[in-house]
Amino acid sequence: MRTIVVMNQKGGVGKTTTSVNLSAGLANAGRRVCLVDLDPQAHASLHVGVEAHGNTPTIYDVFGDKQTINDARQLVAPNFWCVPSNIDLAAAEMELADVPGRELILKAAVNEVRQQNYYDYLVMDCPPSLGVLTVNALAAAEEVFIPLQPHFLALHGLSKLFETTALVNRRLNRQLRVSGVVLCMYETGTRLAADIAEDLAAFLANSDPHAPWAGAQIFRSRIRRNIKLAEAPSHGKPIFQYAPKCHGAEDYAALIEEVMDSEESGEQLPAQAA
Ligand code: ADP
Ligand code: MG
């Protein structure tokens, strides 16, 4: 099972759009995918058409040790499940403050489904912060994808993000690697976007080879700005269902090909689409 955290402490950079469409596309390609919504704003849940109210189990219950990932999941498409979030999760940060081992709660839950071999991919959509929820995701995962919107402050804040992955790598999870940067809301034809991609490539190439981000690639597929991507969430549908022919769908499809290219050969073959 590949475990991917989609993180960036900045809001509005494309985390949720990437988490949802990556997950949906992998499921379309026959992979068994579980999307875990770790943002109290629950945008990922809503984007796949899940609204968790009342007694609906959510990721909050997983943090409270009341539910397993598989108890809290909902089927949203063939071989595509979502563990939803809702605003209750906003309280978790404070409630967990005194809980020993609070950084490792999600890791235990993820290890359980890893052992049971339920999924080919587990994708975690993070809130826009480096708090306990994001640290839980980093402790539970092997890969980090960073969506980046290439504007002039894009690289600002990246060092803080990288330091966090290094800290988690040292203290909580030796397996953690930053594996990819996804350029989102890319403006084709602008010098600025291309410059930022180049600066980032230079930074990665000159990093300490032991840093968790040393092997990170900038995905060749860039996600162009596309209005359909912005419209899809309010319809509760991933882009491949909402507008399968738009640029946004094309770009995410290309990204998914790249992600699948890096599947380890020799891993078990993907399950058949149900
Ligand atoms: P984050 O999760 O990092 O806060 P989102 O994925 O929610 O970011 O994206 C922020 C906003 O921009 C959302 O309204 C989303 O629909 C929109 N958006 C994301 N990617 C694109 C894109 N490539 N083109 C146009 N709009 C986008
Ligand atoms: Mg989001």
PDB file of C-alpha atoms and ligand atoms in Angstrom:
ATOM      1  CA  MET A   1       0.000   0.000   0.000  1.00  0.00           C
ATOM      2  CA  ARG A   2       1.317   3.437  -0.885  1.00  0.00           C
ATOM      3  CA  THR A   3       0.572   6.068   1.727  1.00  0.00           C
ATOM      4  CA  ILE A   4       0.620   9.626   0.425  1.00  0.00           C
ATOM      5  CA  VAL A   5       0.189  12.827   2.445  1.00  0.00           C
ATOM      6  CA  VAL A   6      -0.814  15.877   0.462  1.00  0.00           C
ATOM      7  CA  MET A   7       0.451  18.803   2.493  1.00  0.00           C
ATOM      8  CA  ASN A   8       1.330  22.461   2.435  1.00  0.00           C
ATOM      9  CA  GLN A   9       0.632  24.750   5.357  1.00  0.00           C
ATOM     10  CA  LYS A  10      -0.600  27.394   2.953  1.00  0.00           C
ATOM     11  CA  GLY A  11      -4.283  27.375   2.160  1.00  0.00           C
ATOM     12  CA  GLY A  12      -5.654  27.541  -1.352  1.00  0.00           C
ATOM     13  CA  VAL A  13      -2.694  25.952  -3.124  1.00  0.00           C
ATOM     14  CA  GLY A  14      -4.504  22.869  -4.457  1.00  0.00           C
ATOM     15  CA  LYS A  15      -4.149  20.252  -1.700  1.00  0.00           C
ATOM     16  CA  THR A  16      -7.760  19.172  -1.683  1.00  0.00           C
ATOM     17  CA  THR A  17      -8.187  19.371  -5.448  1.00  0.00           C
ATOM     18  CA  THR A  18      -5.091  17.217  -5.848  1.00  0.00           C
ATOM     19  CA  SER A  19      -6.019  14.718  -3.110  1.00  0.00           C
ATOM     20  CA  VAL A  20      -9.500  14.181  -4.504  1.00  0.00           C
ATOM     21  CA  ASN A  21      -8.669  13.993  -8.185  1.00  0.00           C
ATOM     22  CA  LEU A  22      -5.556  11.903  -7.667  1.00  0.00           C
ATOM     23  CA  SER A  23      -7.567   9.447  -5.563  1.00  0.00           C
ATOM     24  CA  ALA A  24     -10.473   9.347  -7.999  1.00  0.00           C
ATOM     25  CA  GLY A  25      -8.204   8.819 -10.996  1.00  0.00           C
ATOM     26  CA  LEU A  26      -6.258   6.035  -9.297  1.00  0.00           C
ATOM     27  CA  ALA A  27      -9.546   4.331  -8.441  1.00  0.00           C
ATOM     28  CA  ASN A  28     -10.674   4.701 -12.069  1.00  0.00           C
ATOM     29  CA  ALA A  29      -7.457   2.972 -13.057  1.00  0.00           C
ATOM     30  CA  GLY A  30      -8.465   0.004 -10.897  1.00  0.00           C
ATOM     31  CA  ARG A  31      -6.492   0.802  -7.764  1.00  0.00           C
ATOM     32  CA  ARG A  32      -8.185   0.389  -4.416  1.00  0.00           C
ATOM     33  CA  VAL A  33      -8.042   3.847  -2.876  1.00  0.00           C
ATOM     34  CA  CYS A  34      -8.896   5.265   0.525  1.00  0.00           C
ATOM     35  CA  LEU A  35      -9.007   9.063   0.788  1.00  0.00           C
ATOM     36  CA  VAL A  36      -8.671  10.304   4.357  1.00  0.00           C
ATOM     37  CA  ASP A  37      -9.915  13.836   4.988  1.00  0.00           C
ATOM     38  CA  LEU A  38      -7.852  15.427   7.765  1.00  0.00           C
ATOM     39  CA  ASP A  39      -9.159  18.962   7.367  1.00  0.00           C
ATOM     40  CA  PRO A  40     -11.963  20.102   9.713  1.00  0.00           C
ATOM     41  CA  GLN A  41     -13.272  22.158   6.778  1.00  0.00           C
ATOM     42  CA  ALA A  42     -14.166  18.809   5.155  1.00  0.00           C
ATOM     43  CA  HIS A  43     -13.676  20.076   1.610  1.00  0.00           C
ATOM     44  CA  ALA A  44     -12.372  16.738   0.378  1.00  0.00           C
ATOM     45  CA  SER A  45     -15.385  14.922   1.816  1.00  0.00           C
ATOM     46  CA  LEU A  46     -17.770  17.380   0.162  1.00  0.00           C
ATOM     47  CA  HIS A  47     -15.841  17.140  -3.105  1.00  0.00           C
ATOM     48  CA  VAL A  48     -16.574  13.410  -3.263  1.00  0.00           C
ATOM     49  CA  GLY A  49     -20.190  13.971  -2.234  1.00  0.00           C
ATOM     50  CA  VAL A  50     -20.015  13.032   1.455  1.00  0.00           C
ATOM     51  CA  GLU A  51     -21.492  15.229   4.133  1.00  0.00           C
ATOM     52  CA  ALA A  52     -20.955  13.818   7.603  1.00  0.00           C
ATOM     53  CA  HIS A  53     -23.466  15.006  10.156  1.00  0.00           C
ATOM     54  CA  GLY A  54     -25.218  13.486  13.133  1.00  0.00           C
ATOM     55  CA  ASN A  55     -23.797  10.111  14.017  1.00  0.00           C
ATOM     56  CA  THR A  56     -21.961   9.523  10.763  1.00  0.00           C
ATOM     57  CA  PRO A  57     -18.534   8.174  11.697  1.00  0.00           C
ATOM     58  CA  THR A  58     -15.662  10.467  10.739  1.00  0.00           C
ATOM     59  CA  ILE A  59     -11.914  10.689  11.087  1.00  0.00           C
ATOM     60  CA  TYR A  60     -12.561  12.430  14.404  1.00  0.00           C
ATOM     61  CA  ASP A  61     -13.789   9.093  15.785  1.00  0.00           C
ATOM     62  CA  VAL A  62     -10.601   7.443  14.553  1.00  0.00           C
ATOM     63  CA  PHE A  63      -8.579   9.993  16.552  1.00  0.00           C
ATOM     64  CA  GLY A  64     -10.808   9.296  19.543  1.00  0.00           C
ATOM     65  CA  ASP A  65     -10.104   5.567  19.184  1.00  0.00           C
ATOM     66  CA  LYS A  66     -13.809   4.915  18.685  1.00  0.00           C
ATOM     67  CA  GLN A  67     -13.660   3.753  15.071  1.00  0.00           C
ATOM     68  CA  THR A  68     -11.163   2.112  12.760  1.00  0.00           C
ATOM     69  CA  ILE A  69     -10.471   3.543   9.309  1.00  0.00           C
ATOM     70  CA  ASN A  70     -12.621   0.841   7.777  1.00  0.00           C
ATOM     71  CA  ASP A  71     -15.496   1.466  10.202  1.00  0.00           C
ATOM     72  CA  ALA A  72     -15.490   5.145   9.296  1.00  0.00           C
ATOM     73  CA  ARG A  73     -15.080   4.850   5.538  1.00  0.00           C
ATOM     74  CA  GLN A  74     -17.778   5.340   2.927  1.00  0.00           C
ATOM     75  CA  LEU A  75     -17.809   3.947  -0.587  1.00  0.00           C
ATOM     76  CA  VAL A  76     -17.966   6.862  -3.036  1.00  0.00           C
ATOM     77  CA  ALA A  77     -17.205   5.075  -6.332  1.00  0.00           C
ATOM     78  CA  PRO A  78     -16.044   1.591  -7.328  1.00  0.00           C
ATOM     79  CA  ASN A  79     -12.949   0.752  -5.227  1.00  0.00           C
ATOM     80  CA  PHE A  80     -12.868   4.307  -3.902  1.00  0.00           C
ATOM     81  CA  TRP A  81     -13.584   5.027  -0.256  1.00  0.00           C
ATOM     82  CA  CYS A  82     -13.491   8.213   1.772  1.00  0.00           C
ATOM     83  CA  VAL A  83     -13.041   8.610   5.505  1.00  0.00           C
ATOM     84  CA  PRO A  84     -14.846  11.901   5.935  1.00  0.00           C
ATOM     85  CA  SER A  85     -14.163  14.768   8.233  1.00  0.00           C
ATOM     86  CA  ASN A  86     -16.380  17.424   9.682  1.00  0.00           C
ATOM     87  CA  ILE A  87     -16.035  20.445  11.918  1.00  0.00           C
ATOM     88  CA  ASP A  88     -15.763  18.246  15.042  1.00  0.00           C
ATOM     89  CA  LEU A  89     -12.175  17.624  13.994  1.00  0.00           C
ATOM     90  CA  ALA A  90     -11.346  21.244  14.802  1.00  0.00           C
ATOM     91  CA  ALA A  91     -11.516  20.285  18.486  1.00  0.00           C
ATOM     92  CA  ALA A  92      -9.077  17.400  18.106  1.00  0.00           C
ATOM     93  CA  GLU A  93      -6.022  19.634  18.256  1.00  0.00           C
ATOM     94  CA  MET A  94      -6.927  20.773  21.771  1.00  0.00           C
ATOM     95  CA  GLU A  95      -8.400  17.509  22.963  1.00  0.00           C
ATOM     96  CA  LEU A  96      -5.266  15.610  22.000  1.00  0.00           C
ATOM     97  CA  ALA A  97      -2.942  18.083  23.702  1.00  0.00           C
ATOM     98  CA  ASP A  98      -2.594  15.919  26.832  1.00  0.00           C
ATOM     99  CA  VAL A  99      -2.819  12.523  25.194  1.00  0.00           C
ATOM    100  CA  PRO A 100       0.490  10.649  25.311  1.00  0.00           C
ATOM    101  CA  GLY A 101       1.552   9.440  21.888  1.00  0.00           C
ATOM    102  CA  ARG A 102      -0.886  11.847  20.218  1.00  0.00           C
ATOM    103  CA  GLU A 103       1.303  12.082  17.107  1.00  0.00           C
ATOM    104  CA  LEU A 104       1.003   8.349  16.471  1.00  0.00           C
ATOM    105  CA  ILE A 105      -2.752   7.750  16.628  1.00  0.00           C
ATOM    106  CA  LEU A 106      -3.276   7.790  12.880  1.00  0.00           C
ATOM    107  CA  LYS A 107      -0.186   5.683  12.305  1.00  0.00           C
ATOM    108  CA  ALA A 108      -1.695   2.865  14.387  1.00  0.00           C
ATOM    109  CA  ALA A 109      -4.946   3.099  12.420  1.00  0.00           C
ATOM    110  CA  VAL A 110      -3.125   3.141   9.067  1.00  0.00           C
ATOM    111  CA  ASN A 111      -0.921   0.206  10.060  1.00  0.00           C
ATOM    112  CA  GLU A 112      -4.021  -1.803  10.741  1.00  0.00           C
ATOM    113  CA  VAL A 113      -5.364  -1.379   7.194  1.00  0.00           C
ATOM    114  CA  ARG A 114      -1.866  -1.834   5.796  1.00  0.00           C
ATOM    115  CA  GLN A 115      -1.614  -5.253   7.409  1.00  0.00           C
ATOM    116  CA  GLN A 116      -5.038  -6.219   6.165  1.00  0.00           C
ATOM    117  CA  ASN A 117      -4.073  -5.209   2.623  1.00  0.00           C
ATOM    118  CA  TYR A 118      -7.312  -3.401   1.909  1.00  0.00           C
ATOM    119  CA  TYR A 119      -5.959  -0.653  -0.314  1.00  0.00           C
ATOM    120  CA  ASP A 120      -3.343   0.054  -2.949  1.00  0.00           C
ATOM    121  CA  TYR A 121      -3.300   3.750  -2.038  1.00  0.00           C
ATOM    122  CA  LEU A 122      -4.163   5.691   1.065  1.00  0.00           C
ATOM    123  CA  VAL A 123      -4.224   9.431   0.359  1.00  0.00           C
ATOM    124  CA  MET A 124      -4.420  11.972   3.177  1.00  0.00           C
ATOM    125  CA  ASP A 125      -5.635  15.531   2.594  1.00  0.00           C
ATOM    126  CA  CYS A 126      -4.147  17.854   5.229  1.00  0.00           C
ATOM    127  CA  PRO A 127      -5.417  21.076   6.755  1.00  0.00           C
ATOM    128  CA  PRO A 128      -3.459  24.267   6.056  1.00  0.00           C
ATOM    129  CA  SER A 129      -1.275  24.040   9.158  1.00  0.00           C
ATOM    130  CA  LEU A 130       1.585  22.047  10.612  1.00  0.00           C
ATOM    131  CA  GLY A 131      -0.390  21.081  13.728  1.00  0.00           C
ATOM    132  CA  VAL A 132      -1.074  17.723  15.297  1.00  0.00           C
ATOM    133  CA  LEU A 133      -3.323  16.510  12.451  1.00  0.00           C
ATOM    134  CA  THR A 134      -0.657  17.098   9.820  1.00  0.00           C
ATOM    135  CA  VAL A 135       2.018  15.592  12.058  1.00  0.00           C
ATOM    136  CA  ASN A 136      -0.187  12.508  12.465  1.00  0.00           C
ATOM    137  CA  ALA A 137      -0.408  12.214   8.693  1.00  0.00           C
ATOM    138  CA  LEU A 138       3.364  12.569   8.335  1.00  0.00           C
ATOM    139  CA  ALA A 139       3.943   9.963  11.030  1.00  0.00           C
ATOM    140  CA  ALA A 140       1.608   7.517   9.282  1.00  0.00           C
ATOM    141  CA  ALA A 141       2.807   7.871   5.688  1.00  0.00           C
ATOM    142  CA  GLU A 142       5.746   7.043   3.506  1.00  0.00           C
ATOM    143  CA  GLU A 143       5.337   9.737   0.865  1.00  0.00           C
ATOM    144  CA  VAL A 144       4.622  13.447   0.861  1.00  0.00           C
ATOM    145  CA  PHE A 145       3.265  15.285  -2.157  1.00  0.00           C
ATOM    146  CA  ILE A 146       3.456  19.064  -1.995  1.00  0.00           C
ATOM    147  CA  PRO A 147       1.081  21.069  -4.158  1.00  0.00           C
ATOM    148  CA  LEU A 148       2.600  24.407  -4.963  1.00  0.00           C
ATOM    149  CA  GLN A 149       1.082  27.392  -6.641  1.00  0.00           C
ATOM    150  CA  PRO A 150       3.918  29.035  -8.518  1.00  0.00           C
ATOM    151  CA  HIS A 151       3.640  32.675  -7.574  1.00  0.00           C
ATOM    152  CA  PHE A 152       6.340  34.864  -6.138  1.00  0.00           C
ATOM    153  CA  LEU A 153       5.964  33.779  -2.513  1.00  0.00           C
ATOM    154  CA  ALA A 154       5.574  30.096  -3.340  1.00  0.00           C
ATOM    155  CA  LEU A 155       8.977  29.023  -2.076  1.00  0.00           C
ATOM    156  CA  HIS A 156       8.589  31.105   1.020  1.00  0.00           C
ATOM    157  CA  GLY A 157       7.375  28.751   3.719  1.00  0.00           C
ATOM    158  CA  LEU A 158       8.683  25.705   1.948  1.00  0.00           C
ATOM    159  CA  SER A 159      11.712  25.551   4.239  1.00  0.00           C
ATOM    160  CA  LYS A 160       9.434  25.373   7.277  1.00  0.00           C
ATOM    161  CA  LEU A 161       7.500  22.599   5.605  1.00  0.00           C
ATOM    162  CA  PHE A 162      10.681  20.692   4.786  1.00  0.00           C
ATOM    163  CA  GLU A 163      11.992  21.130   8.347  1.00  0.00           C
ATOM    164  CA  THR A 164       8.791  19.604   9.643  1.00  0.00           C
ATOM    165  CA  THR A 165       9.241  16.552   7.445  1.00  0.00           C
ATOM    166  CA  ALA A 166      12.848  16.269   8.658  1.00  0.00           C
ATOM    167  CA  LEU A 167      11.757  16.453  12.275  1.00  0.00           C
ATOM    168  CA  VAL A 168       9.062  13.829  11.815  1.00  0.00           C
ATOM    169  CA  ASN A 169      11.541  11.707   9.907  1.00  0.00           C
ATOM    170  CA  ARG A 170      14.019  11.841  12.813  1.00  0.00           C
ATOM    171  CA  ARG A 171      11.584  11.412  15.660  1.00  0.00           C
ATOM    172  CA  LEU A 172       8.579   9.483  14.447  1.00  0.00           C
ATOM    173  CA  ASN A 173       8.896   7.917  11.028  1.00  0.00           C
ATOM    174  CA  ARG A 174      12.130   6.904   9.333  1.00  0.00           C
ATOM    175  CA  GLN A 175      10.227   5.900   6.178  1.00  0.00           C
ATOM    176  CA  LEU A 176       8.990   9.399   5.401  1.00  0.00           C
ATOM    177  CA  ARG A 177      10.108  10.890   2.076  1.00  0.00           C
ATOM    178  CA  VAL A 178       8.980  13.933   0.165  1.00  0.00           C
ATOM    179  CA  SER A 179       8.455  12.267  -3.168  1.00  0.00           C
ATOM    180  CA  GLY A 180       6.906  14.928  -5.327  1.00  0.00           C
ATOM    181  CA  VAL A 181       5.949  18.535  -5.892  1.00  0.00           C
ATOM    182  CA  VAL A 182       2.822  19.186  -7.943  1.00  0.00           C
ATOM    183  CA  LEU A 183       2.664  22.576  -9.611  1.00  0.00           C
ATOM    184  CA  CYS A 184      -0.975  23.624  -9.362  1.00  0.00           C
ATOM    185  CA  MET A 185      -2.871  26.519 -10.920  1.00  0.00           C
ATOM    186  CA  TYR A 186      -0.018  26.748 -13.352  1.00  0.00           C
ATOM    187  CA  GLU A 187      -0.117  29.695 -15.725  1.00  0.00           C
ATOM    188  CA  THR A 188       1.317  28.439 -18.970  1.00  0.00           C
ATOM    189  CA  GLY A 189       3.384  30.908 -20.863  1.00  0.00           C
ATOM    190  CA  THR A 190       4.337  33.043 -17.863  1.00  0.00           C
ATOM    191  CA  ARG A 191       7.988  33.528 -17.092  1.00  0.00           C
ATOM    192  CA  LEU A 192       7.322  33.610 -13.356  1.00  0.00           C
ATOM    193  CA  ALA A 193       5.861  30.102 -13.129  1.00  0.00           C
ATOM    194  CA  ALA A 194       8.751  28.670 -15.135  1.00  0.00           C
ATOM    195  CA  ASP A 195      11.295  30.571 -12.997  1.00  0.00           C
ATOM    196  CA  ILE A 196       9.846  29.216  -9.783  1.00  0.00           C
ATOM    197  CA  ALA A 197       9.907  25.663 -11.114  1.00  0.00           C
ATOM    198  CA  GLU A 198      13.585  26.189 -12.005  1.00  0.00           C
ATOM    199  CA  ASP A 199      14.492  27.681  -8.618  1.00  0.00           C
ATOM    200  CA  LEU A 200      12.839  24.780  -6.883  1.00  0.00           C
ATOM    201  CA  ALA A 201      14.617  22.229  -9.054  1.00  0.00           C
ATOM    202  CA  ALA A 202      17.939  23.901  -8.220  1.00  0.00           C
ATOM    203  CA  PHE A 203      17.128  23.894  -4.515  1.00  0.00           C
ATOM    204  CA  LEU A 204      16.246  20.180  -4.578  1.00  0.00           C
ATOM    205  CA  ALA A 205      19.367  19.322  -6.569  1.00  0.00           C
ATOM    206  CA  ASN A 206      21.580  21.111  -4.029  1.00  0.00           C
ATOM    207  CA  SER A 207      19.997  19.628  -0.909  1.00  0.00           C
ATOM    208  CA  ASP A 208      21.671  17.421   1.639  1.00  0.00           C
ATOM    209  CA  PRO A 209      21.349  13.913   0.152  1.00  0.00           C
ATOM    210  CA  HIS A 210      20.125  12.590   3.514  1.00  0.00           C
ATOM    211  CA  ALA A 211      17.254  15.041   3.772  1.00  0.00           C
ATOM    212  CA  PRO A 212      13.805  13.461   3.346  1.00  0.00           C
ATOM    213  CA  TRP A 213      13.209  15.719   0.323  1.00  0.00           C
ATOM    214  CA  ALA A 214      16.481  14.961  -1.423  1.00  0.00           C
ATOM    215  CA  GLY A 215      14.882  12.579  -3.910  1.00  0.00           C
ATOM    216  CA  ALA A 216      11.794  14.669  -4.539  1.00  0.00           C
ATOM    217  CA  GLN A 217      10.762  15.141  -8.120  1.00  0.00           C
ATOM    218  CA  ILE A 218       8.810  17.996  -9.563  1.00  0.00           C
ATOM    219  CA  PHE A 219       6.114  16.190 -11.487  1.00  0.00           C
ATOM    220  CA  ARG A 220       6.329  16.901 -15.203  1.00  0.00           C
ATOM    221  CA  SER A 221       2.564  17.173 -15.360  1.00  0.00           C
ATOM    222  CA  ARG A 222       1.531  20.640 -14.381  1.00  0.00           C
ATOM    223  CA  ILE A 223      -2.011  21.389 -13.352  1.00  0.00           C
ATOM    224  CA  ARG A 224      -3.158  24.385 -15.319  1.00  0.00           C
ATOM    225  CA  ARG A 225      -5.654  26.836 -13.962  1.00  0.00           C
ATOM    226  CA  ASN A 226      -9.012  25.535 -15.110  1.00  0.00           C
ATOM    227  CA  ILE A 227     -12.436  26.767 -14.084  1.00  0.00           C
ATOM    228  CA  LYS A 228     -13.950  23.269 -14.191  1.00  0.00           C
ATOM    229  CA  LEU A 229     -11.629  22.227 -11.368  1.00  0.00           C
ATOM    230  CA  ALA A 230     -13.051  25.042  -9.276  1.00  0.00           C
ATOM    231  CA  GLU A 231     -16.645  24.152 -10.147  1.00  0.00           C
ATOM    232  CA  ALA A 232     -16.450  20.408  -9.530  1.00  0.00           C
ATOM    233  CA  PRO A 233     -16.430  20.495  -5.674  1.00  0.00           C
ATOM    234  CA  SER A 234     -19.849  22.121  -5.461  1.00  0.00           C
ATOM    235  CA  HIS A 235     -21.228  19.249  -7.535  1.00  0.00           C
ATOM    236  CA  GLY A 236     -19.711  16.689  -5.183  1.00  0.00           C
ATOM    237  CA  LYS A 237     -17.835  15.070  -8.036  1.00  0.00           C
ATOM    238  CA  PRO A 238     -14.186  14.551  -8.932  1.00  0.00           C
ATOM    239  CA  ILE A 239     -13.166  16.153 -12.217  1.00  0.00           C
ATOM    240  CA  PHE A 240     -13.284  12.858 -14.157  1.00  0.00           C
ATOM    241  CA  GLN A 241     -17.003  12.635 -13.442  1.00  0.00           C
ATOM    242  CA  TYR A 242     -17.822  16.318 -13.619  1.00  0.00           C
ATOM    243  CA  ALA A 243     -15.975  17.326 -16.790  1.00  0.00           C
ATOM    244  CA  PRO A 244     -13.899  14.431 -18.127  1.00  0.00           C
ATOM    245  CA  LYS A 245     -12.743  16.304 -21.230  1.00  0.00           C
ATOM    246  CA  CYS A 246     -11.500  19.560 -19.712  1.00  0.00           C
ATOM    247  CA  HIS A 247      -7.868  20.605 -19.289  1.00  0.00           C
ATOM    248  CA  GLY A 248      -8.100  19.944 -15.574  1.00  0.00           C
ATOM    249  CA  ALA A 249      -9.054  16.307 -16.166  1.00  0.00           C
ATOM    250  CA  GLU A 250      -6.290  15.981 -18.754  1.00  0.00           C
ATOM    251  CA  ASP A 251      -3.675  17.386 -16.394  1.00  0.00           C
ATOM    252  CA  TYR A 252      -4.669  15.226 -13.452  1.00  0.00           C
ATOM    253  CA  ALA A 253      -4.811  12.158 -15.719  1.00  0.00           C
ATOM    254  CA  ALA A 254      -1.209  12.873 -16.745  1.00  0.00           C
ATOM    255  CA  LEU A 255      -0.169  13.289 -13.113  1.00  0.00           C
ATOM    256  CA  ILE A 256      -1.804   9.975 -12.225  1.00  0.00           C
ATOM    257  CA  GLU A 257       0.154   8.247 -15.000  1.00  0.00           C
ATOM    258  CA  GLU A 258       3.363   9.600 -13.477  1.00  0.00           C
ATOM    259  CA  VAL A 259       2.340   8.481 -10.013  1.00  0.00           C
ATOM    260  CA  MET A 260       1.532   4.993 -11.261  1.00  0.00           C
ATOM    261  CA  ASP A 261       4.859   4.871 -13.118  1.00  0.00           C
ATOM    262  CA  SER A 262       6.577   4.993  -9.763  1.00  0.00           C
ATOM    263  CA  GLU A 263       4.663   2.003  -8.382  1.00  0.00           C
ATOM    264  CA  GLU A 264       7.181  -0.596  -7.351  1.00  0.00           C
ATOM    265  CA  SER A 265       7.344  -3.400  -9.823  1.00  0.00           C
ATOM    266  CA  GLY A 266       6.789  -6.675  -8.042  1.00  0.00           C
ATOM    267  CA  GLU A 267       4.044  -5.287  -5.871  1.00  0.00           C
ATOM    268  CA  GLN A 268       0.807  -7.152  -6.060  1.00  0.00           C
ATOM    269  CA  LEU A 269      -1.246  -6.311  -9.117  1.00  0.00           C
ATOM    270  CA  PRO A 270      -4.071  -3.859  -8.625  1.00  0.00           C
ATOM    271  CA  ALA A 271      -7.434  -5.290  -7.792  1.00  0.00           C
ATOM    272  CA  GLN A 272     -10.055  -5.466 -10.499  1.00  0.00           C
ATOM    273  CA  ALA A 273     -12.496  -2.610 -10.545  1.00  0.00           C
ATOM    274  CA  ALA A 274     -15.535  -3.772  -8.602  1.00  0.00           C
TER     275      ALA A 274
HETATM  276  P1  ADP B   1      -6.214  23.797  -0.513  1.00  0.00           P
HETATM  277  O1  ADP B   1      -6.801  22.468  -0.202  1.00  0.00           O
HETATM  278  O2  ADP B   1      -4.729  23.782  -0.580  1.00  0.00           O
HETATM  279  O3  ADP B   1      -6.722  24.868   0.393  1.00  0.00           O
HETATM  280  P2  ADP B   1      -7.899  23.733  -2.870  1.00  0.00           P
HETATM  281  O4  ADP B   1      -7.569  22.481  -3.570  1.00  0.00           O
HETATM  282  O5  ADP B   1      -9.146  23.726  -2.046  1.00  0.00           O
HETATM  283  O6  ADP B   1      -6.660  24.214  -1.991  1.00  0.00           O
HETATM  284  O7  ADP B   1      -7.947  24.900  -3.948  1.00  0.00           O
HETATM  285  C1  ADP B   1      -8.276  26.238  -3.571  1.00  0.00           C
HETATM  286  C2  ADP B   1      -9.342  26.780  -4.514  1.00  0.00           C
HETATM  287  O8  ADP B   1      -8.834  26.841  -5.842  1.00  0.00           O
HETATM  288  C3  ADP B   1     -10.572  25.886  -4.586  1.00  0.00           C
HETATM  289  O9  ADP B   1     -11.695  26.712  -4.761  1.00  0.00           O
HETATM  290  C4  ADP B   1     -10.349  25.043  -5.818  1.00  0.00           C
HETATM  291  O10 ADP B   1     -11.550  24.626  -6.410  1.00  0.00           O
HETATM  292  C5  ADP B   1      -9.567  25.986  -6.717  1.00  0.00           C
HETATM  293  N1  ADP B   1      -8.603  25.318  -7.581  1.00  0.00           N
HETATM  294  C6  ADP B   1      -7.695  24.368  -7.241  1.00  0.00           C
HETATM  295  N2  ADP B   1      -6.934  24.021  -8.280  1.00  0.00           N
HETATM  296  C7  ADP B   1      -7.358  24.755  -9.338  1.00  0.00           C
HETATM  297  C8  ADP B   1      -6.959  24.874 -10.722  1.00  0.00           C
HETATM  298  N3  ADP B   1      -5.954  24.141 -11.226  1.00  0.00           N
HETATM  299  N4  ADP B   1      -7.615  25.749 -11.483  1.00  0.00           N
HETATM  300  C9  ADP B   1      -8.619  26.506 -10.982  1.00  0.00           C
HETATM  301  N5  ADP B   1      -9.039  26.448  -9.726  1.00  0.00           N
HETATM  302  C10 ADP B   1      -8.421  25.593  -8.888  1.00  0.00           C
HETATM  303 MG    MG B   2      -7.989  21.848   1.413  1.00  0.00          MG
END
